[in-house]
mmCIF file of C-alpha atoms in Angstrom:
data_model
loop_
_atom_site.group_PDB
_atom_site.id
_atom_site.type_symbol
_atom_site.label_atom_id
_atom_site.label_comp_id
_atom_site.label_asym_id
_atom_site.label_seq_id
_atom_site.Cartn_x
_atom_site.Cartn_y
_atom_site.Cartn_z
ATOM 1 C CA MET A 1 100.349 55.341 87.711
ATOM 2 C CA LYS A 2 102.932 57.500 85.932
ATOM 3 C CA HIS A 3 101.048 60.662 86.913
ATOM 4 C CA PHE A 4 100.854 59.472 90.541
ATOM 5 C CA LEU A 5 104.617 58.832 90.680
ATOM 6 C CA LYS A 6 105.362 62.290 89.245
ATOM 7 C CA LYS A 7 103.114 63.884 91.840
ATOM 8 C CA LEU A 8 104.759 61.864 94.614
ATOM 9 C CA ASN A 9 108.207 62.883 93.385
ATOM 10 C CA ARG A 10 107.216 66.572 93.356
ATOM 11 C CA LYS A 11 105.993 66.292 96.945
ATOM 12 C CA LYS A 12 109.234 64.583 97.981
ATOM 13 C CA ASN A 13 111.339 67.284 96.295
ATOM 14 C CA TYR A 14 109.309 70.043 97.946
ATOM 15 C CA PHE A 15 109.696 68.380 101.353
ATOM 16 C CA LEU A 16 113.471 68.006 100.914
ATOM 17 C CA LYS A 17 113.841 71.613 99.748
ATOM 18 C CA SER A 18 111.877 72.938 102.726
ATOM 19 C CA LYS A 19 113.972 70.859 105.148
ATOM 20 C CA LYS A 20 117.188 72.003 103.483
ATOM 21 C CA LEU A 21 116.083 75.648 103.712
ATOM 22 C CA ALA A 22 115.172 75.312 107.403
ATOM 23 C CA LEU A 23 118.533 73.679 108.131
ATOM 24 C CA LYS A 24 120.403 76.449 106.321
ATOM 25 C CA LEU A 25 118.494 79.172 108.200
ATOM 26 C CA HIS A 26 119.102 77.500 111.576
ATOM 27 C CA LEU A 27 122.804 77.218 110.732
ATOM 28 C CA ILE A 28 123.041 80.933 109.904
ATOM 29 C CA THR A 29 121.152 81.662 113.127
ATOM 30 C CA ALA A 30 123.688 79.623 115.112
ATOM 31 C CA LEU A 31 126.594 81.386 113.407
ATOM 32 C CA ALA A 32 125.019 84.762 114.165
ATOM 33 C CA ALA A 33 125.129 83.898 117.890
ATOM 34 C CA ARG A 34 123.000 86.912 118.784
ATOM 35 C CA LYS A 35 122.689 87.944 122.391
ATOM 36 C CA LYS A 36 119.090 89.022 122.762
ATOM 37 C CA SER A 37 118.485 92.617 123.738
ATOM 38 C CA ASP A 38 115.703 93.741 126.047
ATOM 39 C CA ASN A 39 112.354 93.243 124.323
ATOM 40 C CA ASN A 40 110.845 96.047 126.404
ATOM 41 C CA LEU A 41 113.221 98.576 124.901
ATOM 42 C CA GLU A 42 111.739 102.043 124.382
ATOM 43 C CA TYR A 43 112.350 102.463 120.667
ATOM 44 C CA LYS A 44 111.646 106.176 120.454
ATOM 45 C CA ASP A 45 114.360 107.008 122.953
ATOM 46 C CA LYS A 46 117.087 104.579 121.942
ATOM 47 C CA LEU A 47 116.841 103.743 118.251
ATOM 48 C CA ASP A 48 117.396 105.968 115.243
ATOM 49 C CA TYR A 49 117.520 103.751 112.166
ATOM 50 C CA ILE A 50 115.268 101.015 110.836
ATOM 51 C CA ILE A 51 116.704 98.678 108.195
ATOM 52 C CA LEU A 52 114.192 96.999 105.872
ATOM 53 C CA PRO A 53 115.444 94.236 103.534
ATOM 54 C CA PHE A 54 113.668 93.851 100.206
ATOM 55 C CA ILE A 55 115.424 90.986 98.469
ATOM 56 C CA GLY A 56 113.588 88.620 96.125
ATOM 57 C CA LYS A 57 110.294 90.445 96.593
ATOM 58 C CA GLY A 58 107.827 91.830 94.068
ATOM 59 C CA ILE A 59 106.612 95.276 93.119
ATOM 60 C CA GLY A 60 103.347 94.648 94.959
ATOM 61 C CA ASP A 61 105.253 93.998 98.204
ATOM 62 C CA ALA A 62 107.039 97.334 97.774
ATOM 63 C CA ILE A 63 103.746 99.179 97.296
ATOM 64 C CA VAL A 64 102.184 97.540 100.354
ATOM 65 C CA ILE A 65 105.069 98.614 102.601
ATOM 66 C CA GLY A 66 105.151 102.195 101.260
ATOM 67 C CA SER A 67 102.964 103.636 103.983
ATOM 68 C CA VAL A 68 104.995 101.907 106.709
ATOM 69 C CA VAL A 69 108.084 103.723 105.460
ATOM 70 C CA GLU A 70 106.179 107.022 105.490
ATOM 71 C CA THR A 71 104.760 106.452 108.982
ATOM 72 C CA LEU A 72 108.163 105.502 110.404
ATOM 73 C CA ALA A 73 109.794 108.582 108.876
ATOM 74 C CA ASN A 74 107.029 110.867 110.137
ATOM 75 C CA HIS A 75 107.665 109.606 113.673
ATOM 76 C CA GLY A 76 111.379 110.244 113.713
ATOM 77 C CA TYR A 77 112.835 107.014 112.379
ATOM 78 C CA ARG A 78 115.365 107.097 109.579
ATOM 79 C CA VAL A 79 114.559 104.303 107.146
ATOM 80 C CA LEU A 80 117.270 102.392 105.288
ATOM 81 C CA ILE A 81 116.147 99.972 102.571
ATOM 82 C CA ILE A 82 118.162 97.157 101.004
ATOM 83 C CA SER A 83 116.525 96.084 97.743
ATOM 84 C CA ASP A 84 117.518 94.173 94.646
ATOM 85 C CA LYS A 85 117.065 95.431 91.089
ATOM 86 C CA ARG A 86 113.501 94.131 90.840
ATOM 87 C CA THR A 87 112.108 96.653 93.344
ATOM 88 C CA HIS A 88 114.909 99.209 93.707
ATOM 89 C CA PHE A 89 113.215 101.658 91.322
ATOM 90 C CA VAL A 90 110.000 101.659 93.388
ATOM 91 C CA PHE A 91 111.834 103.179 96.359
ATOM 92 C CA GLU A 92 114.100 105.462 94.314
ATOM 93 C CA HIS A 93 111.679 108.388 94.370
ATOM 94 C CA ASN A 94 110.353 107.831 97.895
ATOM 95 C CA LYS A 95 111.241 110.932 99.898
ATOM 96 C CA TYR A 96 110.755 109.059 103.169
ATOM 97 C CA VAL A 97 113.673 106.684 102.509
ATOM 98 C CA GLU A 98 116.843 107.986 104.174
ATOM 99 C CA LYS A 99 119.116 105.757 102.107
ATOM 100 C CA LEU A 100 118.520 103.091 99.481
ATOM 101 C CA PHE A 101 120.988 100.278 98.821
ATOM 102 C CA LEU A 102 120.972 98.314 95.555
ATOM 103 C CA TYR A 103 121.762 94.764 96.612
ATOM 104 C CA ASP A 104 123.301 91.891 94.742
ATOM 105 C CA LYS A 105 125.605 89.162 95.971
ATOM 106 C CA THR A 106 128.669 90.859 94.478
ATOM 107 C CA ASN A 107 128.339 94.045 96.536
ATOM 108 C CA SER A 108 126.949 92.680 99.810
ATOM 109 C CA ARG A 109 130.218 93.279 101.698
ATOM 110 C CA GLU A 110 130.177 96.971 100.790
ATOM 111 C CA ILE A 111 126.589 97.340 102.034
ATOM 112 C CA ILE A 112 127.331 95.382 105.215
ATOM 113 C CA ASP A 113 130.353 97.548 106.029
ATOM 114 C CA GLU A 114 128.307 100.721 105.662
ATOM 115 C CA LEU A 115 125.341 99.470 107.684
ATOM 116 C CA LYS A 116 127.629 98.366 110.509
ATOM 117 C CA ARG A 117 128.302 102.064 111.038
ATOM 118 C CA TYR A 118 124.721 102.541 112.256
ATOM 119 C CA PRO A 119 124.959 101.215 115.846
ATOM 120 C CA LYS A 120 121.455 102.211 116.968
ATOM 121 C CA SER A 121 119.584 100.324 114.270
ATOM 122 C CA VAL A 122 116.786 97.786 114.226
ATOM 123 C CA PHE A 123 116.617 95.258 111.391
ATOM 124 C CA VAL A 124 112.989 94.444 110.514
ATOM 125 C CA ASP A 125 112.513 91.317 108.407
ATOM 126 C CA SER A 126 108.854 91.753 107.559
ATOM 127 C CA HIS A 127 108.489 88.912 105.059
ATOM 128 C CA GLU A 128 107.385 85.295 105.311
ATOM 129 C CA ILE A 129 110.127 82.679 105.328
ATOM 130 C CA THR A 130 111.190 81.741 101.778
ATOM 131 C CA LYS A 131 114.447 80.822 100.032
ATOM 132 C CA ASP A 132 115.219 84.562 99.867
ATOM 133 C CA SER A 133 115.282 84.650 103.678
ATOM 134 C CA VAL A 134 118.794 83.198 103.434
ATOM 135 C CA GLU A 135 120.081 86.573 102.204
ATOM 136 C CA ALA A 136 118.236 88.468 104.956
ATOM 137 C CA PHE A 137 119.607 86.104 107.627
ATOM 138 C CA LYS A 138 123.139 86.530 106.277
ATOM 139 C CA LEU A 139 122.749 90.306 106.455
ATOM 140 C CA ILE A 140 121.653 90.078 110.091
ATOM 141 C CA LYS A 141 124.605 87.821 110.888
ATOM 142 C CA ASP A 142 127.125 90.176 109.284
ATOM 143 C CA ILE A 143 125.649 93.603 110.091
ATOM 144 C CA LYS A 144 124.985 92.712 113.745
ATOM 145 C CA PRO A 145 122.227 95.309 114.209
ATOM 146 C CA PHE A 146 121.337 96.518 117.698
ATOM 147 C CA LYS A 147 117.986 94.739 117.503
ATOM 148 C CA THR A 148 116.158 92.423 115.101
ATOM 149 C CA ILE A 149 112.431 91.969 114.561
ATOM 150 C CA GLY A 150 110.781 89.211 112.547
ATOM 151 C CA PHE A 151 107.390 87.605 112.132
ATOM 152 C CA ASN A 152 108.333 83.966 112.672
ATOM 153 C CA ASP A 153 109.162 82.676 116.156
ATOM 154 C CA LYS A 154 110.939 79.528 114.911
ATOM 155 C CA TYR A 155 114.246 81.339 114.425
ATOM 156 C CA LYS A 156 116.284 82.778 117.295
ATOM 157 C CA ILE A 157 118.026 85.205 114.972
ATOM 158 C CA TYR A 158 115.165 87.582 115.799
ATOM 159 C CA ASP A 159 115.252 89.342 119.171
ATOM 160 C CA HIS A 160 111.509 89.637 118.938
ATOM 161 C CA ALA A 161 108.987 87.837 116.736
ATOM 162 C CA ILE A 162 105.663 89.591 116.221
ATOM 163 C CA THR A 163 102.983 86.914 116.194
ATOM 164 C CA SER A 164 99.986 88.832 117.551
ATOM 165 C CA TYR A 165 98.185 89.046 114.204
ATOM 166 C CA ASP A 166 96.222 86.757 111.911
ATOM 167 C CA ILE A 167 98.947 85.052 109.867
ATOM 168 C CA LEU A 168 96.320 83.632 107.496
ATOM 169 C CA GLY A 169 94.788 87.066 106.949
ATOM 170 C CA HIS A 170 95.798 89.983 104.771
ATOM 171 C CA VAL A 171 99.497 90.874 104.532
ATOM 172 C CA SER A 172 98.770 94.374 105.837
ATOM 173 C CA ASN A 173 97.992 92.803 109.239
ATOM 174 C CA ARG A 174 101.689 92.272 109.902
ATOM 175 C CA TYR A 175 102.507 95.909 109.153
ATOM 176 C CA VAL A 176 99.728 97.131 111.414
ATOM 177 C CA ALA A 177 101.145 94.802 114.110
ATOM 178 C CA LEU A 178 104.623 96.244 113.533
ATOM 179 C CA LEU A 179 103.374 99.812 113.995
ATOM 180 C CA SER A 180 101.556 98.732 117.145
ATOM 181 C CA TYR A 181 104.728 97.095 118.504
ATOM 182 C CA LEU A 182 106.615 100.338 117.893
ATOM 183 C CA ASN A 183 103.849 102.289 119.662
ATOM 184 C CA LEU A 184 102.919 104.118 116.463
ATOM 185 C CA PRO A 185 99.359 104.888 115.298
ATOM 186 C CA GLU A 186 97.960 101.875 113.453
ATOM 187 C CA GLU A 187 95.355 103.980 111.644
ATOM 188 C CA ALA A 188 98.188 105.713 109.792
ATOM 189 C CA TYR A 189 98.720 102.609 107.661
ATOM 190 C CA GLU A 190 97.627 102.948 104.041
ATOM 191 C CA TYR A 191 99.240 102.157 100.713
ATOM 192 C CA SER A 192 101.242 104.932 99.077
ATOM 193 C CA VAL A 193 103.059 105.317 95.762
ATOM 194 C CA ALA A 194 105.251 108.228 94.664
ATOM 195 C CA ILE A 195 105.018 108.788 90.897
ATOM 196 C CA PRO A 196 107.799 110.895 89.324
ATOM 197 C CA GLU A 197 106.687 114.032 87.483
ATOM 198 C CA LYS A 198 108.088 112.876 84.138
ATOM 199 C CA ASN A 199 105.849 109.801 84.223
ATOM 200 C CA LYS A 200 102.810 111.934 85.048
ATOM 201 C CA VAL A 201 103.572 114.103 82.015
ATOM 202 C CA GLU A 202 104.087 111.038 79.820
ATOM 203 C CA ALA A 203 100.760 109.520 80.879
ATOM 204 C CA ALA A 204 98.921 112.832 80.450
ATOM 205 C CA GLY A 205 100.225 113.114 76.895
ATOM 206 C CA PHE A 206 99.061 109.581 76.149
ATOM 207 C CA LEU A 207 95.589 110.147 77.625
ATOM 208 C CA SER A 208 95.100 113.484 75.863
ATOM 209 C CA GLY A 209 94.544 111.614 72.604
ATOM 210 C CA LEU A 210 91.653 109.558 73.990
ATOM 211 C CA LYS A 211 88.173 110.973 73.420
ATOM 212 C CA ALA A 212 85.947 108.558 75.350
ATOM 213 C CA LYS A 213 84.151 109.563 78.538
ATOM 214 C CA TYR A 214 85.636 106.728 80.603
ATOM 215 C CA VAL A 215 89.080 105.123 80.662
ATOM 216 C CA VAL A 216 89.628 101.464 81.581
ATOM 217 C CA THR A 217 93.122 100.047 82.109
ATOM 218 C CA PHE A 218 93.338 96.340 81.329
ATOM 219 C CA THR A 219 96.292 94.140 82.293
ATOM 220 C CA PRO A 220 95.932 90.807 80.468
ATOM 221 C CA TYR A 221 99.089 89.247 81.910
ATOM 222 C CA GLY A 222 100.338 88.927 85.475
ATOM 223 C CA SER A 223 103.922 88.307 86.532
ATOM 224 C CA VAL A 224 103.583 84.500 86.337
ATOM 225 C CA ARG A 225 101.869 82.252 83.799
ATOM 226 C CA GLU A 226 99.139 81.221 86.243
ATOM 227 C CA ARG A 227 97.962 84.841 86.099
ATOM 228 C CA PHE A 228 97.800 85.060 82.301
ATOM 229 C CA PHE A 229 94.511 85.511 80.477
ATOM 230 C CA SER A 230 94.347 83.185 77.470
ATOM 231 C CA GLU A 231 94.247 84.727 73.997
ATOM 232 C CA LYS A 232 90.615 83.661 73.701
ATOM 233 C CA GLN A 233 89.765 85.328 77.027
ATOM 234 C CA ILE A 234 91.546 88.543 76.006
ATOM 235 C CA VAL A 235 89.527 88.657 72.776
ATOM 236 C CA ALA A 236 86.304 88.144 74.761
ATOM 237 C CA VAL A 237 87.110 91.009 77.153
ATOM 238 C CA LEU A 238 88.068 93.371 74.328
ATOM 239 C CA ASP A 239 85.024 92.362 72.258
ATOM 240 C CA TYR A 240 82.818 93.410 75.166
ATOM 241 C CA PHE A 241 84.535 96.788 75.428
ATOM 242 C CA LYS A 242 84.149 97.335 71.670
ATOM 243 C CA THR A 243 80.401 97.560 72.353
ATOM 244 C CA CYS A 244 81.003 100.408 74.847
ATOM 245 C CA SER A 245 81.256 103.605 72.788
ATOM 246 C CA ASP A 246 81.811 105.725 75.903
ATOM 247 C CA VAL A 247 84.825 103.661 77.064
ATOM 248 C CA HIS A 248 88.439 103.626 75.900
ATOM 249 C CA VAL A 249 90.560 100.663 76.976
ATOM 250 C CA VAL A 250 94.268 101.145 77.638
ATOM 251 C CA ILE A 251 96.170 97.855 77.662
ATOM 252 C CA ILE A 252 99.083 97.908 80.089
ATOM 253 C CA GLY A 253 101.786 95.384 80.871
ATOM 254 C CA GLU A 254 105.257 94.322 79.844
ATOM 255 C CA GLN A 255 105.829 95.522 76.291
ATOM 256 C CA ASN A 256 107.010 92.147 74.970
ATOM 257 C CA LYS A 257 103.854 90.474 76.297
ATOM 258 C CA ILE A 258 101.238 92.913 74.977
ATOM 259 C CA LYS A 259 102.789 93.945 71.642
ATOM 260 C CA HIS A 260 100.828 91.359 69.623
ATOM 261 C CA ILE A 261 97.426 92.629 70.807
ATOM 262 C CA PRO A 262 95.969 94.836 68.046
ATOM 263 C CA ASP A 263 94.749 98.361 68.727
ATOM 264 C CA ASP A 264 91.209 99.224 67.699
ATOM 265 C CA THR A 265 88.878 102.223 67.627
ATOM 266 C CA ASN A 266 88.576 102.343 71.418
ATOM 267 C CA ILE A 267 91.470 100.058 72.370
ATOM 268 C CA THR A 268 95.062 101.296 72.629
ATOM 269 C CA LYS A 269 98.192 99.666 73.988
ATOM 270 C CA ASN A 270 100.317 101.717 76.355
ATOM 271 C CA HIS A 271 103.568 102.030 74.409
ATOM 272 C CA HIS A 272 105.519 103.563 77.296
ATOM 273 C CA GLY A 273 107.692 100.957 78.983
ATOM 274 C CA GLU A 274 108.173 102.444 82.459
ATOM 275 C CA PHE A 275 106.175 101.048 85.365
ATOM 276 C CA PHE A 276 105.414 104.481 86.809
ATOM 277 C CA THR A 277 103.800 105.652 83.559
ATOM 278 C CA ALA A 278 101.488 102.639 83.762
ATOM 279 C CA ALA A 279 100.912 103.512 87.429
ATOM 280 C CA GLU A 280 99.795 107.013 86.461
ATOM 281 C CA LEU A 281 97.465 105.555 83.828
ATOM 282 C CA VAL A 282 95.930 103.426 86.585
ATOM 283 C CA ARG A 283 95.547 106.522 88.765
ATOM 284 C CA CYS A 284 93.694 108.294 85.961
ATOM 285 C CA SER A 285 91.394 105.351 85.160
ATOM 286 C CA ASP A 286 87.713 104.988 85.917
ATOM 287 C CA LEU A 287 88.075 101.201 86.124
ATOM 288 C CA VAL A 288 90.989 98.778 86.339
ATOM 289 C CA VAL A 289 90.852 95.137 85.203
ATOM 290 C CA SER A 290 93.843 93.086 86.305
ATOM 291 C CA PRO A 291 95.123 89.674 87.409
ATOM 292 C CA ASP A 292 98.432 91.235 88.489
ATOM 293 C CA THR A 293 98.825 91.970 92.210
ATOM 294 C CA SER A 294 101.157 94.935 91.702
ATOM 295 C CA ILE A 295 98.389 96.632 89.686
ATOM 296 C CA VAL A 296 95.839 95.618 92.328
ATOM 297 C CA HIS A 297 97.920 97.313 95.024
ATOM 298 C CA LEU A 298 98.343 100.398 92.830
ATOM 299 C CA ALA A 299 94.575 100.558 92.412
ATOM 300 C CA ARG A 300 94.146 100.411 96.170
ATOM 301 C CA ALA A 301 96.746 103.137 96.695
ATOM 302 C CA PHE A 302 94.652 105.375 94.408
ATOM 303 C CA ASN A 303 91.288 103.999 95.617
ATOM 304 C CA LYS A 304 90.222 103.032 92.094
ATOM 305 C CA ARG A 305 87.411 100.732 91.057
ATOM 306 C CA ILE A 306 88.890 97.389 90.049
ATOM 307 C CA VAL A 307 87.892 93.954 88.852
ATOM 308 C CA CYS A 308 90.781 91.746 89.953
ATOM 309 C CA VAL A 309 91.126 88.045 89.230
ATOM 310 C CA TYR A 310 92.941 85.624 91.550
ATOM 311 C CA PRO A 311 93.703 82.003 90.627
ATOM 312 C CA PHE A 312 93.695 79.542 93.517
ATOM 313 C CA LYS A 313 96.987 79.294 95.383
ATOM 314 C CA ILE A 314 98.015 78.378 98.930
ATOM 315 C CA LEU A 315 101.170 80.104 100.188
ATOM 316 C CA SER A 316 104.039 78.444 102.056
ATOM 317 C CA HIS A 317 102.688 79.493 105.476
ATOM 318 C CA GLY A 318 99.208 78.132 104.704
ATOM 319 C CA ALA A 319 97.390 81.321 103.748
ATOM 320 C CA ASN A 320 95.162 81.620 100.707
ATOM 321 C CA ASN A 321 96.936 83.969 98.293
ATOM 322 C CA ALA A 322 93.624 85.599 97.344
ATOM 323 C CA VAL A 323 93.180 86.589 100.995
ATOM 324 C CA ALA A 324 96.776 87.417 101.934
ATOM 325 C CA TRP A 325 97.466 89.499 98.825
ATOM 326 C CA GLY A 326 93.909 90.499 97.969
ATOM 327 C CA PRO A 327 92.774 94.090 97.323
ATOM 328 C CA ASN A 328 91.259 94.508 100.802
ATOM 329 C CA TYR A 329 89.257 97.685 100.110
ATOM 330 C CA SER A 330 85.618 98.466 99.357
ATOM 331 C CA ARG A 331 85.936 99.618 95.724
ATOM 332 C CA ALA A 332 87.472 96.320 94.648
ATOM 333 C CA ARG A 333 85.540 93.531 92.958
ATOM 334 C CA GLN A 334 87.628 90.435 93.614
ATOM 335 C CA ILE A 335 87.044 87.218 91.676
ATOM 336 C CA LYS A 336 88.482 84.256 93.586
ATOM 337 C CA LEU A 337 88.832 81.332 91.238
ATOM 338 C CA VAL A 338 88.904 77.635 92.099
ATOM 339 C CA GLU A 339 91.172 77.095 89.089
ATOM 340 C CA LYS A 340 94.943 77.347 89.522
ATOM 341 C CA ASN A 341 95.300 79.065 86.138
ATOM 342 C CA ILE A 342 93.194 82.011 84.988
ATOM 343 C CA MET A 343 93.161 80.691 81.421
ATOM 344 C CA ASP A 344 91.182 77.657 82.654
ATOM 345 C CA ALA A 345 88.428 79.813 84.183
ATOM 346 C CA ASP A 346 85.021 80.670 82.733
ATOM 347 C CA ILE A 347 85.464 84.102 81.149
ATOM 348 C CA ASN A 348 81.733 84.827 81.510
ATOM 349 C CA VAL A 349 82.154 85.187 85.274
ATOM 350 C CA ILE A 350 84.784 87.868 84.691
ATOM 351 C CA LEU A 351 82.778 89.570 81.925
ATOM 352 C CA SER A 352 79.699 89.792 84.165
ATOM 353 C CA ALA A 353 81.721 91.545 86.866
ATOM 354 C CA ILE A 354 83.228 93.978 84.334
ATOM 355 C CA GLU A 355 79.819 94.785 82.853
ATOM 356 C CA GLU A 356 78.316 95.433 86.289
ATOM 357 C CA GLU A 357 81.164 97.798 87.174
ATOM 358 C CA ILE A 358 80.777 99.721 83.900
ATOM 359 C CA GLN A 359 77.047 100.076 84.552
ATOM 360 C CA ALA A 360 77.759 101.305 88.098
ATOM 361 C CA ILE A 361 80.225 103.898 86.766
ATOM 362 C CA ARG A 362 77.679 105.168 84.249
ATOM 363 C CA ALA A 363 74.951 105.326 86.894
ATOM 364 C CA SER A 364 77.148 107.310 89.283
ATOM 365 C CA ASN A 365 77.798 109.915 86.584
ATOM 366 C CA GLN A 366 74.196 110.513 85.518
#
């Protein structure tokens, strides 16, 4: 009975939070009082700047949108990105970004004042509706861009809502739909990541000390606890690799999370803390093993073999997370769990997939 009441209370709290969020967003929409512009507007002739907000989003989101930024820039648009500290560094070295704004609530007025000086701009809110949408809606209200585009037709703050795509499908569908709406080539969409030269050099120095024929990067911990391998599972994965004399495993992840894992003859922790050094290690790998979606999207950007593990999760708009944020390319081996936590899963399922990929790599190099 106690468990039932707790579950009921959680559902009630979630319902109240969602209603409160919707009310807040509708209020901001009303305050914005936007007069809708012509939805048949010829963008190429009349618009110069595209503003993309990236507030409260993850590194994986930033990787997924990388090619959109490149495609827009290659077709004459000047891309302005507003991001918070979590993803700001991902865009810092992107040559296709005209200007990058580091956002926090203390400097929003400064950013708003500058962006108001771009009269021929379109604000594209490409994300699903979450609590972080409040900041994006406030920016629209205060910047007053020439045109706004969103992907949810419930809110009139958008001049146009793109809904002609499978909302339960892969997240890339919305970006393909955006390019189509802007009359840009959809086939141009692909993930892209710009790695700074210093991180390439750092990774090369690290890899030069490894003597094995094949390199495997292993990420034992994702960004949230549901994506953590248990200590027992980590030992099982590493014990398997210890039997592979032609493989060297590089453990990557946040330094404070992986520091307790011992190195071994063919197992070495990446001791460089920067994300882009880890990204270069992924690029140089023969196989990637990861529960972390940012690493999954990196692997896709570099078309690397990967065994990626997804715990069960349904997103706020009803999509299965393993579908919406899955690898979505042919060289990926995706394990979709029924468990909500990876540490509750049968490690033998994961080990079998890893072993099959190692055998395939060996066979392709004979």
